[in-house]
Tab-separated table of C-alpha atoms and ligand atoms in Angstrom:
chain	number	residue	atom	x	y	z
N	257	UNK	CA	-3.232	27.497	-4.646
N	258	UNK	CA	-1.493	25.425	-7.363
N	259	UNK	CA	-3.469	23.920	-10.221
N	260	UNK	CA	-4.038	20.219	-9.680
N	261	UNK	CA	-5.867	17.173	-10.978
N	262	UNK	CA	-7.208	14.312	-8.919
N	263	UNK	CA	-8.128	10.753	-9.921
N	264	UNK	CA	-9.380	7.730	-8.049
N	265	UNK	CA	-11.509	4.608	-8.496
N	266	UNK	CA	-15.128	5.379	-9.413
N	267	UNK	CA	-16.781	3.062	-6.846
N	268	UNK	CA	-15.996	2.125	-3.252
N	269	UNK	CA	-18.086	-0.107	-0.993
N	270	UNK	CA	-17.210	0.031	2.722
N	271	UNK	CA	-19.332	-2.732	4.254
N	272	UNK	CA	-18.416	-5.251	6.933
N	273	UNK	CA	-19.445	-8.668	5.593
N	274	UNK	CA	-19.573	-7.576	1.912
N	275	UNK	CA	-17.336	-10.454	0.744
N	276	UNK	CA	-19.925	-13.023	1.858
N	277	UNK	CA	-22.302	-11.359	-0.627
N	278	UNK	CA	-19.684	-10.837	-3.306
N	279	UNK	CA	-21.708	-12.599	-5.985
N	280	UNK	CA	-24.611	-10.189	-5.554
N	281	UNK	CA	-22.326	-7.143	-5.726
N	282	UNK	CA	-20.558	-8.421	-8.845
N	283	UNK	CA	-23.763	-9.523	-10.590
N	284	UNK	CA	-25.451	-6.149	-10.085
N	285	UNK	CA	-22.467	-4.081	-11.222
N	286	UNK	CA	-20.924	-6.321	-13.897
N	287	UNK	CA	-23.832	-8.094	-15.613
N	288	UNK	CA	-21.587	-9.220	-18.516
N	289	UNK	CA	-19.139	-11.144	-16.278
N	290	UNK	CA	-19.079	-14.943	-16.683
N	291	UNK	CA	-15.615	-16.295	-15.850
N	292	UNK	CA	-14.069	-14.582	-12.836
N	293	UNK	CA	-10.427	-14.983	-11.774
N	294	UNK	CA	-9.780	-14.474	-8.046
N	295	UNK	CA	-6.146	-13.536	-7.373
N	296	UNK	CA	-4.770	-14.325	-3.911
N	297	UNK	CA	-1.832	-15.885	-2.053
N	298	UNK	CA	-1.392	-19.123	-0.054
N	299	UNK	CA	-1.322	-17.278	3.291
N	300	UNK	CA	-4.727	-15.667	2.806
N	301	UNK	CA	-6.101	-18.833	1.197
N	302	UNK	CA	-5.374	-20.647	4.489
N	303	UNK	CA	-7.750	-18.308	6.379
N	304	UNK	CA	-10.664	-20.043	4.586
N	305	UNK	CA	-12.221	-16.723	3.579
N	306	UNK	CA	-11.561	-17.208	-0.115
N	307	UNK	CA	-13.984	-20.164	0.042
N	308	UNK	CA	-16.805	-17.932	1.304
N	309	UNK	CA	-16.269	-15.387	-1.470
N	310	UNK	CA	-16.013	-18.185	-4.036
N	311	UNK	CA	-19.238	-19.757	-2.799
N	312	UNK	CA	-21.069	-16.458	-3.099
N	313	UNK	CA	-19.790	-15.913	-6.645
N	314	UNK	CA	-20.866	-19.433	-7.640
N	315	UNK	CA	-24.313	-18.892	-6.152
N	316	UNK	CA	-24.611	-15.974	-8.554
N	317	UNK	CA	-23.928	-18.323	-11.496
N	318	UNK	CA	-20.374	-17.149	-12.065
N	319	UNK	CA	-17.586	-19.531	-13.047
N	320	UNK	CA	-14.765	-18.964	-10.521
N	321	UNK	CA	-11.067	-19.618	-11.120
N	322	UNK	CA	-8.940	-19.150	-7.989
N	323	UNK	CA	-5.287	-18.324	-8.581
N	324	UNK	CA	-3.387	-18.504	-5.273
N	325	UNK	CA	0.279	-18.520	-6.317
N	326	UNK	CA	1.026	-14.857	-5.531
N	327	UNK	CA	4.033	-14.326	-3.234
N	328	UNK	CA	4.931	-11.239	-1.191
N	329	UNK	CA	6.779	-8.591	-3.205
N	330	UNK	CA	5.778	-10.451	-6.391
N	331	UNK	CA	8.561	-11.237	-8.859
N	332	UNK	CA	7.996	-10.773	-12.589
N	333	UNK	CA	7.780	-14.554	-13.151
N	334	UNK	CA	4.777	-14.748	-10.805
N	335	UNK	CA	2.991	-11.995	-12.727
N	336	UNK	CA	3.671	-13.726	-16.051
N	337	UNK	CA	2.461	-17.074	-14.685
N	338	UNK	CA	-0.760	-15.447	-13.537
N	339	UNK	CA	-1.284	-13.778	-16.940
N	340	UNK	CA	-0.830	-17.164	-18.613
N	341	UNK	CA	-3.415	-18.689	-16.233
N	342	UNK	CA	-5.897	-15.916	-17.136
N	343	UNK	CA	-5.430	-16.456	-20.860
N	344	UNK	CA	-5.644	-20.263	-20.687
N	345	UNK	CA	-8.880	-20.045	-18.726
N	346	UNK	CA	-10.320	-17.240	-20.872
N	347	UNK	CA	-11.367	-15.242	-17.832
N	348	UNK	CA	-13.347	-12.047	-18.421
N	349	UNK	CA	-12.982	-10.374	-15.042
N	350	UNK	CA	-10.248	-10.053	-12.366
N	351	UNK	CA	-10.767	-9.817	-8.598
N	352	UNK	CA	-7.723	-9.058	-6.419
N	353	UNK	CA	-8.383	-10.580	-2.975
N	354	UNK	CA	-5.393	-10.138	-0.662
N	355	UNK	CA	-2.750	-7.681	0.440
N	356	UNK	CA	-0.854	-5.257	-1.773
N	357	UNK	CA	0.981	-8.129	-3.453
N	358	UNK	CA	-2.190	-9.876	-4.685
N	359	UNK	CA	-3.857	-6.605	-5.692
N	360	UNK	CA	-0.782	-5.462	-7.647
N	361	UNK	CA	-0.666	-8.767	-9.525
N	362	UNK	CA	-4.423	-8.466	-10.215
N	363	UNK	CA	-3.880	-5.037	-11.806
N	364	UNK	CA	-1.176	-6.359	-14.105
N	365	UNK	CA	-3.224	-9.404	-15.176
N	366	UNK	CA	-6.162	-7.148	-16.041
N	367	UNK	CA	-3.908	-5.061	-18.280
N	368	UNK	CA	-1.623	-7.704	-19.795
N	369	UNK	CA	-3.973	-10.690	-20.351
N	370	UNK	CA	-6.200	-9.107	-23.019
N	371	UNK	CA	-3.442	-6.971	-24.588
N	372	UNK	CA	-0.367	-7.358	-26.757
N	373	UNK	CA	2.157	-5.470	-24.632
N	374	UNK	CA	5.025	-7.281	-22.887
N	375	UNK	CA	5.550	-6.498	-19.216
N	376	UNK	CA	8.916	-4.894	-20.061
N	377	UNK	CA	7.057	-2.304	-22.161
N	378	UNK	CA	4.819	-1.044	-19.390
N	379	UNK	CA	7.267	-0.234	-16.561
N	380	UNK	CA	7.414	3.473	-15.814
N	381	UNK	CA	4.758	6.135	-16.001
N	382	UNK	CA	1.944	6.150	-18.571
N	383	UNK	CA	3.232	3.326	-20.797
N	384	UNK	CA	0.112	1.133	-20.779
N	385	UNK	CA	-1.838	1.313	-24.038
N	386	UNK	CA	-5.326	-0.021	-24.594
N	387	UNK	CA	-7.951	-1.134	-22.120
N	388	UNK	CA	-8.067	-3.842	-19.471
N	389	UNK	CA	-10.420	-6.511	-18.160
N	390	UNK	CA	-12.961	-5.388	-15.516
N	391	UNK	CA	-11.114	-5.153	-12.177
N	392	UNK	CA	-12.354	-5.333	-8.578
N	393	UNK	CA	-9.959	-4.987	-5.626
N	394	UNK	CA	-10.646	-6.352	-2.141
N	395	UNK	CA	-7.868	-5.667	0.400
N	396	UNK	CA	-7.197	-8.109	3.242
N	397	UNK	CA	-4.517	-5.964	4.902
N	398	UNK	CA	-5.177	-2.361	5.973
N	399	UNK	CA	-1.994	-0.864	4.598
N	400	UNK	CA	-0.961	-0.346	1.014
N	401	UNK	CA	-4.140	1.292	-0.291
N	402	UNK	CA	-3.368	-0.513	-3.553
N	403	UNK	CA	-7.126	-0.985	-4.088
N	404	UNK	CA	-7.357	2.711	-4.990
N	405	UNK	CA	-3.928	3.460	-6.475
N	406	UNK	CA	-2.804	3.475	-10.099
N	407	UNK	CA	0.486	1.735	-9.397
N	408	UNK	CA	1.686	-1.878	-9.314
N	409	UNK	CA	5.086	-2.846	-7.950
N	410	UNK	CA	7.063	-5.806	-9.289
N	411	UNK	CA	10.337	-7.326	-8.066
N	412	UNK	CA	12.456	-7.412	-11.202
N	413	UNK	CA	15.895	-8.564	-10.039
N	414	UNK	CA	17.425	-10.052	-6.933
N	415	UNK	CA	16.810	-6.872	-4.952
N	416	UNK	CA	15.269	-4.334	-7.337
N	417	UNK	CA	11.642	-3.298	-7.732
N	418	UNK	CA	10.008	-1.496	-10.640
N	419	UNK	CA	6.665	0.243	-10.816
N	420	UNK	CA	3.947	0.394	-13.455
N	421	UNK	CA	2.013	3.649	-13.128
N	422	UNK	CA	-0.954	4.148	-15.454
N	423	UNK	CA	-4.564	5.331	-15.262
N	424	UNK	CA	-5.734	1.884	-16.423
N	425	UNK	CA	-4.588	0.463	-13.067
N	426	UNK	CA	-7.383	2.237	-11.212
N	427	UNK	CA	-9.901	-0.513	-10.453
N	428	UNK	CA	-13.604	-0.297	-11.325
N	429	UNK	CA	-14.596	-1.066	-7.754
N	430	UNK	CA	-12.903	-1.410	-4.350
N	431	UNK	CA	-14.625	-3.340	-1.545
N	432	UNK	CA	-13.597	-2.799	2.089
N	433	UNK	CA	-14.746	-5.631	4.358
N	434	UNK	CA	-13.205	-5.855	7.834
N	435	UNK	CA	-14.178	-9.511	8.249
N	436	UNK	CA	-11.404	-10.362	5.786
N	437	UNK	CA	-8.762	-8.801	8.045
N	438	UNK	CA	-9.777	-10.600	11.272
N	439	UNK	CA	-7.018	-13.200	10.892
N	440	UNK	CA	-4.234	-10.709	10.356
N	441	UNK	CA	-1.607	-11.261	13.107
N	442	UNK	CA	-0.911	-8.267	15.432
N	443	UNK	CA	2.582	-7.553	14.105
N	444	UNK	CA	1.375	-7.573	10.489
N	445	UNK	CA	-1.580	-5.390	11.487
N	446	UNK	CA	0.892	-2.951	13.059
N	447	UNK	CA	3.403	-2.812	10.228
N	448	UNK	CA	0.805	-2.502	7.462
N	449	UNK	CA	-1.125	0.087	9.498
N	450	UNK	CA	1.998	2.203	9.969
N	451	UNK	CA	2.608	1.950	6.200
N	452	UNK	CA	-0.848	3.508	5.715
N	453	UNK	CA	-0.037	6.267	8.221
N	454	UNK	CA	3.189	6.979	6.328
N	455	UNK	CA	1.170	7.280	3.103
N	456	UNK	CA	-0.956	9.955	4.772
N	457	UNK	CA	2.016	11.843	6.252
N	458	UNK	CA	4.069	11.781	3.047
N	459	UNK	CA	1.084	12.770	0.875
N	460	UNK	CA	0.452	15.735	3.170
N	461	UNK	CA	4.027	16.985	2.705
N	462	UNK	CA	4.492	15.895	-0.932
N	463	UNK	CA	6.509	18.654	-2.583
N	464	UNK	CA	4.868	19.172	-5.981
N	465	UNK	CA	1.427	17.564	-6.019
N	466	UNK	CA	0.061	18.259	-2.533
N	467	UNK	CA	-3.452	19.635	-3.049
N	468	UNK	CA	-6.593	20.367	-0.997
N	469	UNK	CA	-8.256	17.041	-1.865
N	470	UNK	CA	-5.248	14.886	-0.998
N	471	UNK	CA	-4.763	16.977	2.167
N	472	UNK	CA	-8.340	16.322	3.316
N	473	UNK	CA	-7.994	12.613	2.654
N	474	UNK	CA	-4.617	12.421	4.406
N	475	UNK	CA	-5.932	14.205	7.500
N	476	UNK	CA	-9.054	12.054	7.693
N	477	UNK	CA	-6.972	8.917	7.140
N	478	UNK	CA	-4.458	9.801	9.838
N	479	UNK	CA	-7.246	10.444	12.337
N	480	UNK	CA	-8.886	7.066	11.695
N	481	UNK	CA	-5.605	5.149	11.617
N	482	UNK	CA	-4.111	6.689	14.763
N	483	UNK	CA	-7.344	6.173	16.723
N	484	UNK	CA	-7.679	2.510	15.732
N	485	UNK	CA	-4.258	0.970	15.113
N	486	UNK	CA	-3.438	-0.055	18.679
N	487	UNK	CA	-7.061	-1.181	19.206
N	488	UNK	CA	-6.825	-3.478	16.156
N	489	UNK	CA	-3.480	-4.849	17.379
N	490	UNK	CA	-4.654	-5.461	20.947
N	491	UNK	CA	-7.949	-7.050	19.935
N	492	UNK	CA	-7.778	-8.411	16.421
N	493	UNK	CA	-11.507	-9.239	16.517
N	494	UNK	CA	-12.580	-5.614	17.034
N	495	UNK	CA	-14.567	-5.312	13.800
N	496	UNK	CA	-15.225	-1.570	14.163
N	497	UNK	CA	-11.496	-0.858	14.586
N	498	UNK	CA	-10.691	-3.186	11.671
N	499	UNK	CA	-13.224	-1.449	9.382
N	500	UNK	CA	-11.853	1.977	10.383
N	501	UNK	CA	-8.317	0.777	9.602
N	502	UNK	CA	-9.399	-0.418	6.145
N	503	UNK	CA	-11.135	2.859	5.380
N	504	UNK	CA	-8.191	4.864	6.740
N	505	UNK	CA	-5.757	2.913	4.551
N	506	UNK	CA	-8.048	3.422	1.559
N	507	UNK	CA	-8.271	7.204	2.100
N	508	UNK	CA	-4.489	7.381	2.535
N	509	UNK	CA	-4.155	5.423	-0.723
N	510	UNK	CA	-6.334	7.943	-2.532
N	511	UNK	CA	-4.188	10.740	-1.090
N	512	UNK	CA	-0.784	9.354	-2.083
N	513	UNK	CA	-1.969	8.167	-5.468
N	514	UNK	CA	-2.365	11.881	-6.268
N	515	UNK	CA	0.289	13.428	-3.983
N	516	UNK	CA	3.085	10.828	-4.078
N	517	UNK	CA	5.167	9.501	-1.198
N	518	UNK	CA	8.768	10.554	-0.649
N	519	UNK	CA	11.949	9.876	1.371
N	520	UNK	CA	10.464	7.497	3.950
N	521	UNK	CA	9.513	5.144	1.128
N	522	UNK	CA	12.755	5.842	-0.796
N	523	UNK	CA	14.831	4.775	2.219
N	524	UNK	CA	12.494	1.885	3.078
N	525	UNK	CA	12.692	0.198	-0.342
N	526	UNK	CA	16.356	-0.907	-0.086
N	527	UNK	CA	15.677	-2.367	3.383
N	528	UNK	CA	12.897	-4.500	1.907
N	529	UNK	CA	14.803	-5.283	-1.288
N	530	UNK	CA	18.118	-6.351	0.234
N	531	UNK	CA	17.040	-7.732	3.614
N	532	UNK	CA	13.504	-8.952	2.775
N	533	UNK	CA	11.960	-6.922	5.575
N	534	UNK	CA	8.185	-6.474	4.938
N	535	UNK	CA	7.217	-3.156	3.325
N	536	UNK	CA	5.355	-1.692	6.314
N	537	UNK	CA	8.103	-2.570	8.792
N	538	UNK	CA	10.790	-1.072	6.526
N	539	UNK	CA	8.848	2.176	6.531
N	540	UNK	CA	8.341	2.123	10.295
N	541	UNK	CA	12.092	1.664	10.896
N	542	UNK	CA	13.162	4.819	9.071
N	543	UNK	CA	10.056	6.951	9.690
N	544	UNK	CA	11.076	8.918	12.833
N	545	UNK	CA	14.551	9.605	11.478
N	546	UNK	CA	13.325	10.894	8.113
N	547	UNK	CA	10.717	13.073	9.824
N	548	UNK	CA	13.393	14.631	12.064
N	549	UNK	CA	15.621	15.207	9.022
N	550	UNK	CA	12.726	16.900	7.183
N	551	UNK	CA	11.869	19.085	10.155
N	552	UNK	CA	13.623	22.251	8.926
N	553	UNK	CA	11.428	22.278	5.784
N	554	UNK	CA	8.254	20.577	6.983
N	555	UNK	CA	7.771	21.509	10.652
N	556	UNK	CA	4.622	23.637	10.053
N	557	UNK	CA	2.948	20.792	8.126
N	558	UNK	CA	3.979	18.187	10.693
N	559	UNK	CA	2.625	20.503	13.398
N	560	UNK	CA	-0.749	20.499	11.611
N	561	UNK	CA	-0.740	16.689	11.589
N	562	UNK	CA	0.278	16.614	15.250
N	563	UNK	CA	-3.048	18.335	15.898
N	564	UNK	CA	-4.648	15.056	14.755
N	565	UNK	CA	-2.306	12.460	16.261
N	566	UNK	CA	-1.257	14.309	19.463
N	567	UNK	CA	-3.932	16.994	19.922
N	568	UNK	CA	-3.013	17.701	23.566
N	569	UNK	CA	0.423	19.105	22.638
N	570	UNK	CA	0.720	22.899	22.316
N	571	UNK	CA	3.667	25.174	21.600
N	572	UNK	CA	5.767	26.139	18.604
N	573	UNK	CA	5.554	24.404	15.240
N	574	UNK	CA	8.818	22.631	16.045
N	575	UNK	CA	7.533	21.399	19.403
N	576	UNK	CA	4.292	20.092	17.893
N	577	UNK	CA	6.152	18.548	14.931
N	578	UNK	CA	8.399	16.734	17.411
N	579	UNK	CA	5.225	15.538	19.173
N	580	UNK	CA	4.121	13.918	15.895
N	581	UNK	CA	7.419	12.030	15.686
N	582	UNK	CA	7.201	10.927	19.316
N	583	UNK	CA	3.576	9.824	18.846
N	584	UNK	CA	4.543	7.682	15.841
N	585	UNK	CA	7.440	6.149	17.805
N	586	UNK	CA	5.077	5.473	20.696
N	587	UNK	CA	2.616	3.661	18.413
N	588	UNK	CA	5.428	1.480	17.010
N	589	UNK	CA	6.719	0.630	20.499
N	590	UNK	CA	3.224	-0.160	21.819
N	591	UNK	CA	2.608	-2.665	19.017
N	592	UNK	CA	5.851	-4.543	19.663
N	593	UNK	CA	7.287	-4.337	16.132
N	594	UNK	CA	11.047	-3.922	15.683
N	595	UNK	CA	12.184	-0.320	15.999
N	596	UNK	CA	15.890	-0.468	15.037
N	597	UNK	CA	17.751	-1.662	11.949
N	598	UNK	CA	19.932	-3.893	14.110
N	599	UNK	CA	16.858	-5.805	15.267
N	600	UNK	CA	16.220	-6.869	11.650
N	601	UNK	CA	19.852	-7.902	11.128
N	602	UNK	CA	21.253	-4.741	9.548
N	603	UNK	CA	24.673	-3.555	10.728
N	604	UNK	CA	26.958	-0.580	10.201
N	605	UNK	CA	28.754	-2.240	7.270
N	606	UNK	CA	25.449	-2.421	5.356
N	607	UNK	CA	24.766	1.308	5.452
N	608	UNK	CA	26.816	2.261	2.362
N	609	UNK	CA	24.885	-0.150	0.184
N	610	UNK	CA	21.552	1.032	1.604
N	611	UNK	CA	22.464	4.682	0.998
N	612	UNK	CA	23.581	3.948	-2.584
N	613	UNK	CA	20.337	2.119	-3.344
N	614	UNK	CA	18.153	4.774	-1.715
N	615	UNK	CA	19.640	7.429	-3.985
N	616	UNK	CA	18.374	5.442	-7.006
N	617	UNK	CA	14.785	6.174	-5.893
N	618	UNK	CA	14.826	9.525	-7.702
N	619	UNK	CA	11.067	9.464	-8.451
N	620	UNK	CA	10.310	9.368	-4.718
N	621	UNK	CA	13.126	11.605	-3.473
N	622	UNK	CA	11.917	14.384	-5.765
N	623	UNK	CA	8.692	14.544	-3.719
N	624	UNK	CA	10.488	15.051	-0.407
N	625	UNK	CA	9.958	18.421	1.286
N	626	UNK	CA	13.715	18.714	1.953
N	627	UNK	CA	16.446	17.878	-0.530
N	628	UNK	CA	18.319	14.767	0.521
N	629	UNK	CA	21.926	13.892	-0.446
N	630	UNK	CA	23.674	10.545	-0.210
N	631	UNK	CA	25.408	11.725	2.963
N	632	UNK	CA	22.002	12.616	4.410
N	633	UNK	CA	20.643	9.152	3.537
N	634	UNK	CA	23.654	7.540	5.199
N	635	UNK	CA	23.156	9.700	8.300
N	636	UNK	CA	19.465	8.773	8.517
N	637	UNK	CA	20.232	5.051	8.283
N	638	UNK	CA	22.941	5.522	10.932
N	639	UNK	CA	20.517	7.115	13.345
N	640	UNK	CA	18.061	4.262	12.657
N	641	UNK	CA	20.641	1.579	13.602
U	134	LIG	N1	0.244	-0.590	-5.453
U	134	LIG	C1	0.454	0.187	-4.437
U	134	LIG	O1	-0.076	1.271	-4.357
U	134	LIG	C2	1.352	-0.278	-3.346
U	134	LIG	C3	1.642	0.570	-2.282
U	134	LIG	C4	2.475	0.096	-1.278
U	134	LIG	C5	2.999	-1.188	-1.350
U	134	LIG	N2	2.726	-1.979	-2.430
U	134	LIG	C6	3.244	-3.364	-2.550
U	134	LIG	O2	2.369	-4.195	-1.775
U	134	LIG	C7	3.114	-5.298	-1.260
U	134	LIG	C8	2.934	-5.377	0.240
U	134	LIG	O3	1.586	-5.596	0.520
U	134	LIG	P1	1.038	-5.934	1.989
U	134	LIG	O4	1.837	-5.157	2.986
U	134	LIG	O5	-0.421	-5.730	1.956
U	134	LIG	O6	1.406	-7.450	2.206
U	134	LIG	P2	1.294	-8.764	1.257
U	134	LIG	O7	0.202	-8.665	0.282
U	134	LIG	O8	2.680	-9.033	0.711
U	134	LIG	O9	0.938	-9.884	2.332
U	134	LIG	C9	1.805	-10.110	3.435
U	134	LIG	C10	1.442	-11.404	4.138
U	134	LIG	O10	0.212	-11.264	4.849
U	134	LIG	C11	-0.642	-12.385	4.583
U	134	LIG	N3	-2.031	-11.934	4.685
U	134	LIG	C12	-2.647	-10.994	3.938
U	134	LIG	N4	-3.901	-10.785	4.389
U	134	LIG	C13	-4.085	-11.612	5.435
U	134	LIG	C14	-5.179	-11.847	6.335
U	134	LIG	N5	-6.309	-11.144	6.254
U	134	LIG	N6	-5.023	-12.784	7.291
U	134	LIG	C15	-3.860	-13.458	7.430
U	134	LIG	N7	-2.784	-13.261	6.627
U	134	LIG	C16	-2.895	-12.351	5.637
U	134	LIG	C17	-0.250	-12.868	3.218
U	134	LIG	O11	-0.551	-14.204	3.044
U	134	LIG	C18	1.258	-12.601	3.219
U	134	LIG	O12	1.939	-13.688	3.751
U	134	LIG	C19	4.556	-5.071	-1.669
U	134	LIG	O13	4.816	-5.808	-2.862
U	134	LIG	C20	4.609	-3.589	-1.951
U	134	LIG	O14	5.637	-3.246	-2.863
U	134	LIG	C21	1.894	-1.550	-3.402
U	135	LIG	FE1	3.844	2.098	1.433
């Protein structure tokens, strides 16, 4: 076994209804907090659930400042605006309450608001110096796992994204409350849920940092996600399925934060960047094709995962690995999300640009179980058309 290290957030509460009692949770764990900034976006604000959390915080004598200007795939200007808001209001604690976009912005506020570093200085791995404000993350999508990862992703140009990776981005506390995800539309539930499944699959086959802890988390996550994703899509009010999805996404987040994702994400990023396809859907579109490409290096590992997702299938490693791919395609088809690049407006003439951009994702491609050339990337996009 290789040497490894493993890090995650120190506290996780998995409790349906926890957000209604947020004030009590925050008071008991952060007695110093006085002025709390809640970071969210207009879409989640419209569900009315921010009001309930705000009310609970106020009942616990906390001053609450709601910042709801986050947008999906947050651009740098949005992050800087939020940091300015935090400074002007002298907040002493940050709560991310939303999907991956809101939680990523919350991480960056917590780091940048009290410090002296410019955002340009912290892109990359391990460039954050100093401490941050207390940080609590509350996901409202069951997908990114951002509540337990040490990474924040920012849109820096027209189509480019950059990551901040640093131990300071691990929150102090993550709260998983399925009531917050009840309003998530079926197609968003599907795409974000498949993103979480991809985190588990890619962590399990991550080339350099795969380890027994991330493996256990990935397996457990995949079991919970595959058993509950179609249930949560078919009946969005199934609280048990929703809570299982949140926990599955959280476990997958812990796995890939330590055993990073690879070519599925590398090929998905340009689809999101250039064509503004949501992150989870971008992943779902290339997933089966990347898995088939990886087969010659990863079939035994995929066969192990097939034992979780398609346990009835027997046979060789290759046959069971193929069953994993088919099972993932079946889940995507059942949920009704798009399954081809053409359905999201991508044509043959776009493939060169996608392949060029995918090859820039060297950090992710280095984790892939099979080496991938530009010609391979082009071929994968072609088969996904
Ligand atoms: N930090 C990480 O570890 C990590 C990992 C993967 C992706 N990401 C980033 O996360 C972002 C994607 O996050 P996401 O997929 O969670 O989506 P998101 O946060 O961008 O939200 C997508 C949409 O869903 C809406 N929404 C969220 N929760 C809702 C709810 N409960 N009810 C109704 N509507 C709701 C939002 O208003 C928004 O319109 C991207 O920026 C991606 O790069 C981060
Ligand atoms: Fe992802």
